[in-house]
């Protein structure tokens, strides 16, 4: 059997600017995730650590260090990561990044939420167990992006269920969390320059525009239009109807 990957790659060409992802069945019978890159293909497990390894018998290197930190704290000791350990954790985090970006392309939002939250936990763990600010920032600088992807996945699930109001609240919360992160960092000015914040605000406007309007909202908009066109009799009719609709709603809430 030839080890030349061209036999695999020629039928699935790389396209610059496009994220190409697919699921395949592995030799072990389990589903795998493949991401096409310019020089080949990244293959990942669907769950657990993307490369399928179990460092020190744990699900991930992060979980290994989390377990050690818990044992140290139980003994009253501090647990501090070395620069080398932080570098290893960062490399592992990149694996999860590749997977959640791939899963997002496949609309596997639950998987995206799982992996983005995992990397957010990684950033917090390093922040807590490393005393070197430059190392901590090497992780934290990616928090806005990961928060954005986490928010996109959560809101997308809600939109799929038709819960527009809940999705909008999720987007607003994600945006505000990113802004708060910048404001509490050493670079508060980045809050107004953040591409992640800008994306979520633009998406929020799009979702709001597509949100199905309630009968009350439709009538209120129609009344505003009538006033603008100086159709005051029609505006008055709508005003009375709106008052009645609100009164009926309040009565129903009290029952």
Short mmCIF file of C-alpha atoms in Angstrom, two decimals:
data_model
loop_
_atom_site.label_atom_id
_atom_site.label_comp_id
_atom_site.label_asym_id
_atom_site.label_seq_id
_atom_site.Cartn_x
_atom_site.Cartn_y
_atom_site.Cartn_z
CA UNK A 1 0.00 0.00 0.00
CA UNK A 2 1.40 3.39 -1.02
CA UNK A 3 2.03 5.96 1.70
CA UNK A 4 1.68 8.81 -0.80
CA UNK A 5 -1.18 11.05 0.41
CA UNK A 6 -1.79 12.48 -3.06
CA UNK A 7 -4.20 9.62 -3.74
CA UNK A 8 -6.34 10.95 -0.89
CA UNK A 9 -5.85 14.67 -1.43
CA UNK A 10 -6.46 14.91 -5.18
CA UNK A 11 -10.15 14.08 -4.75
CA UNK A 12 -10.51 16.66 -1.97
CA UNK A 13 -8.54 19.72 -3.09
CA UNK A 14 -7.67 22.57 -0.78
CA UNK A 15 -9.40 25.87 -1.60
CA UNK A 16 -7.79 29.04 -0.18
CA UNK A 17 -10.13 30.99 2.07
CA UNK A 18 -12.46 28.03 2.60
CA UNK A 19 -12.70 25.76 5.63
CA UNK A 20 -13.33 22.28 4.27
CA UNK A 21 -14.41 19.65 6.77
CA UNK A 22 -15.83 16.17 6.52
CA UNK A 23 -16.62 13.15 8.65
CA UNK A 24 -15.19 9.74 7.79
CA UNK A 25 -15.29 6.30 9.34
CA UNK A 26 -11.94 5.23 10.76
CA UNK A 27 -10.36 1.80 10.61
CA UNK A 28 -11.57 1.30 14.17
CA UNK A 29 -15.15 1.79 12.99
CA UNK A 30 -15.52 5.11 14.79
CA UNK A 31 -16.40 8.43 13.21
CA UNK A 32 -13.48 10.81 12.62
CA UNK A 33 -13.31 14.47 11.72
CA UNK A 34 -11.07 15.63 8.88
CA UNK A 35 -9.98 19.22 8.21
CA UNK A 36 -8.39 20.01 4.84
CA UNK A 37 -5.37 22.31 5.07
CA UNK A 38 -3.02 23.52 2.36
CA UNK A 39 -0.41 20.80 2.93
CA UNK A 40 -2.67 17.91 3.76
CA UNK A 41 -5.39 16.80 6.16
CA UNK A 42 -5.81 16.97 9.93
CA UNK A 43 -7.73 14.00 11.30
CA UNK A 44 -9.31 14.27 14.73
CA UNK A 45 -11.36 12.19 17.10
CA UNK A 46 -14.91 13.42 17.61
CA UNK A 47 -14.65 13.34 21.40
CA UNK A 48 -11.89 13.34 23.98
CA UNK A 49 -8.51 14.73 23.05
CA UNK A 50 -8.54 15.35 19.28
CA UNK A 51 -5.40 13.30 18.60
CA UNK A 52 -6.81 10.37 20.57
CA UNK A 53 -3.98 10.30 23.12
CA UNK A 54 -4.42 10.05 26.89
CA UNK A 55 -1.51 11.89 28.53
CA UNK A 56 -0.56 10.27 31.84
CA UNK A 57 -3.70 8.15 31.54
CA UNK A 58 -5.98 11.21 31.62
CA UNK A 59 -8.50 12.52 29.11
CA UNK A 60 -6.21 15.46 28.38
CA UNK A 61 -3.11 17.22 29.62
CA UNK A 62 -5.37 19.86 31.14
CA UNK A 63 -7.31 17.30 33.17
CA UNK A 64 -3.99 15.79 34.31
CA UNK A 65 -2.81 19.15 35.67
CA UNK A 66 -6.23 19.90 37.14
CA UNK A 67 -6.08 16.64 39.09
CA UNK A 68 -2.58 17.43 40.34
CA UNK A 69 -3.64 20.94 41.34
CA UNK A 70 -6.55 19.56 43.35
CA UNK A 71 -4.24 17.15 45.18
CA UNK A 72 -1.77 19.96 45.93
CA UNK A 73 -4.51 22.24 47.21
CA UNK A 74 -5.89 19.45 49.39
CA UNK A 75 -2.44 19.23 50.99
CA UNK A 76 -2.28 22.98 51.44
CA UNK A 77 0.35 23.45 48.72
CA UNK A 78 0.40 25.81 45.77
CA UNK A 79 0.46 24.33 42.30
CA UNK A 80 2.49 26.29 39.78
CA UNK A 81 2.90 25.46 36.11
CA UNK A 82 6.33 25.65 34.53
CA UNK A 83 6.81 27.48 31.22
CA UNK A 84 7.35 24.12 29.52
CA UNK A 85 4.08 22.77 30.90
CA UNK A 86 2.27 25.90 29.73
CA UNK A 87 3.71 25.42 26.26
CA UNK A 88 2.46 21.82 26.19
CA UNK A 89 -0.98 22.96 27.35
CA UNK A 90 -1.07 25.59 24.63
CA UNK A 91 -0.27 23.02 21.96
CA UNK A 92 -3.07 20.85 23.26
CA UNK A 93 -5.43 23.83 23.20
CA UNK A 94 -4.66 24.32 19.50
CA UNK A 95 -5.94 20.81 18.84
CA UNK A 96 -9.28 21.70 20.40
CA UNK A 97 -9.31 24.94 18.39
CA UNK A 98 -8.99 23.00 15.14
CA UNK A 99 -11.80 20.72 16.20
CA UNK A 100 -14.31 23.33 17.30
CA UNK A 101 -13.72 25.37 14.14
CA UNK A 102 -14.35 22.21 12.14
CA UNK A 103 -17.44 21.27 14.14
CA UNK A 104 -18.87 24.74 13.61
CA UNK A 105 -18.69 24.21 9.85
CA UNK A 106 -20.78 21.07 10.31
CA UNK A 107 -23.28 22.90 12.55
CA UNK A 108 -22.36 20.62 15.46
CA UNK A 109 -22.99 23.42 17.92
CA UNK A 110 -23.05 21.19 21.00
CA UNK A 111 -19.53 20.05 20.15
CA UNK A 112 -18.42 23.64 19.63
CA UNK A 113 -19.82 24.65 23.02
CA UNK A 114 -18.02 21.72 24.66
CA UNK A 115 -14.61 22.45 23.10
CA UNK A 116 -14.73 26.23 23.44
CA UNK A 117 -15.70 25.94 27.10
CA UNK A 118 -12.83 23.51 27.56
CA UNK A 119 -10.36 26.06 26.19
CA UNK A 120 -11.89 28.83 28.30
CA UNK A 121 -11.30 26.58 31.31
CA UNK A 122 -7.71 26.15 30.12
CA UNK A 123 -7.15 29.91 30.03
CA UNK A 124 -8.53 30.29 33.55
CA UNK A 125 -6.41 27.42 34.84
CA UNK A 126 -3.19 28.92 33.47
CA UNK A 127 -4.18 32.32 34.84
CA UNK A 128 -4.58 30.75 38.28
CA UNK A 129 -1.45 28.59 38.26
CA UNK A 130 1.17 30.66 36.45
CA UNK A 131 2.88 33.67 37.97
CA UNK A 132 4.30 34.94 34.68
CA UNK A 133 2.11 37.61 33.13
CA UNK A 134 3.48 37.13 29.62
CA UNK A 135 2.60 33.43 29.71
CA UNK A 136 -0.88 34.14 31.05
CA UNK A 137 -1.49 36.69 28.28
CA UNK A 138 -0.31 34.17 25.68
CA UNK A 139 -3.49 32.29 26.57
CA UNK A 140 -5.84 35.09 27.56
CA UNK A 141 -5.33 37.00 24.32
CA UNK A 142 -7.48 34.36 22.64
CA UNK A 143 -10.33 34.57 25.16
CA UNK A 144 -12.38 37.09 23.11
CA UNK A 145 -12.31 34.85 20.04
CA UNK A 146 -13.19 31.71 21.98
CA UNK A 147 -15.99 33.57 23.79
CA UNK A 148 -17.32 34.71 20.43
CA UNK A 149 -17.33 31.17 19.04
CA UNK A 150 -18.95 29.86 22.22
CA UNK A 151 -21.63 32.54 21.91
CA UNK A 152 -22.19 31.82 18.22
CA UNK A 153 -22.74 28.15 18.96
CA UNK A 154 -25.13 28.77 21.86
CA UNK A 155 -27.14 31.36 19.96
CA UNK A 156 -27.23 29.20 16.82
CA UNK A 157 -28.79 26.36 18.80
CA UNK A 158 -31.46 28.72 20.10
CA UNK A 159 -32.14 30.11 16.63
CA UNK A 160 -32.51 26.57 15.30
CA UNK A 161 -35.26 26.11 17.89
CA UNK A 162 -36.89 29.39 16.86
CA UNK A 163 -36.06 31.08 20.17
CA UNK A 164 -35.07 34.46 18.76
CA UNK A 165 -35.40 36.43 21.99
CA UNK A 166 -33.26 33.95 23.92
CA UNK A 167 -30.68 33.94 21.12
CA UNK A 168 -30.48 37.73 21.18
CA UNK A 169 -29.94 37.69 24.94
CA UNK A 170 -27.17 35.12 24.48
CA UNK A 171 -25.46 37.30 21.87
CA UNK A 172 -25.74 40.36 24.10
CA UNK A 173 -24.31 38.45 27.04
CA UNK A 174 -21.39 37.17 24.96
CA UNK A 175 -20.65 40.66 23.65
CA UNK A 176 -20.78 42.15 27.14
CA UNK A 177 -18.51 39.42 28.53
CA UNK A 178 -15.88 40.21 25.90
CA UNK A 179 -16.10 43.94 26.61
CA UNK A 180 -15.77 43.28 30.34
CA UNK A 181 -12.70 41.12 29.70
CA UNK A 182 -10.96 43.93 27.84
CA UNK A 183 -11.96 46.52 30.42
CA UNK A 184 -10.42 44.43 33.20
CA UNK A 185 -7.25 43.71 31.21
CA UNK A 186 -4.18 45.86 30.72
CA UNK A 187 -5.58 46.91 27.35
CA UNK A 188 -9.06 48.39 27.98
CA UNK A 189 -8.85 50.41 24.76
CA UNK A 190 -9.14 47.18 22.77
CA UNK A 191 -12.81 46.90 23.73
CA UNK A 192 -13.73 49.49 21.10
CA UNK A 193 -11.49 47.87 18.47
CA UNK A 194 -12.47 44.26 19.01
CA UNK A 195 -13.48 42.43 15.82
CA UNK A 196 -15.30 39.90 18.01
CA UNK A 197 -17.46 42.59 19.60
CA UNK A 198 -18.12 44.14 16.19
CA UNK A 199 -19.16 40.78 14.75
CA UNK A 200 -21.58 40.02 17.59
CA UNK A 201 -23.14 43.48 17.40
CA UNK A 202 -23.66 43.11 13.65
CA UNK A 203 -25.08 39.62 14.09
CA UNK A 204 -27.40 40.90 16.82
CA UNK A 205 -28.82 43.45 14.39
CA UNK A 206 -29.32 40.75 11.75
CA UNK A 207 -31.10 38.43 14.18
CA UNK A 208 -33.27 41.29 15.42
CA UNK A 209 -34.26 42.16 11.86
CA UNK A 210 -35.24 38.55 11.12
CA UNK A 211 -37.05 37.96 14.40
CA UNK A 212 -40.76 37.25 13.91
CA UNK A 213 -42.72 40.20 15.27
CA UNK A 214 -45.54 39.85 17.75
CA UNK A 215 -48.98 41.23 16.99
CA UNK A 216 -48.28 44.10 19.38
CA UNK A 217 -44.98 44.99 17.69
CA UNK A 218 -46.61 44.91 14.25
CA UNK A 219 -49.37 47.23 15.40
CA UNK A 220 -46.91 49.62 17.05
CA UNK A 221 -44.85 49.81 13.88
CA UNK A 222 -47.98 50.35 11.80
CA UNK A 223 -49.04 53.17 14.14
CA UNK A 224 -45.64 54.85 13.74
CA UNK A 225 -46.00 54.61 9.97
CA UNK A 226 -49.51 56.07 10.10
CA UNK A 227 -48.29 59.02 12.18
CA UNK A 228 -45.43 59.58 9.76
CA UNK A 229 -47.91 59.73 6.88
CA UNK A 230 -50.23 61.99 8.92
CA UNK A 231 -52.98 59.37 8.90
CA UNK A 232 -54.06 60.42 12.36
CA UNK A 233 -57.43 58.69 12.35
CA UNK A 234 -55.79 55.37 11.54
CA UNK A 235 -53.09 56.06 14.14
CA UNK A 236 -55.75 56.70 16.78
CA UNK A 237 -57.50 53.43 15.93
CA UNK A 238 -54.24 51.56 16.27
CA UNK A 239 -53.43 53.34 19.54
CA UNK A 240 -56.75 52.22 21.03
CA UNK A 241 -56.24 48.68 19.75
CA UNK A 242 -52.75 48.58 21.25
CA UNK A 243 -54.08 49.73 24.62
CA UNK A 244 -56.72 47.03 24.52
CA UNK A 245 -54.18 44.38 23.54
CA UNK A 246 -51.89 45.38 26.40
CA UNK A 247 -54.79 45.40 28.84
CA UNK A 248 -55.83 41.92 27.75
CA UNK A 249 -52.25 40.75 28.18
CA UNK A 250 -52.03 42.14 31.71
CA UNK A 251 -55.35 40.52 32.60
CA UNK A 252 -54.13 37.17 31.32
CA UNK A 253 -50.93 37.45 33.37
CA UNK A 254 -52.91 37.99 36.59
CA UNK A 255 -54.97 34.84 36.10
#
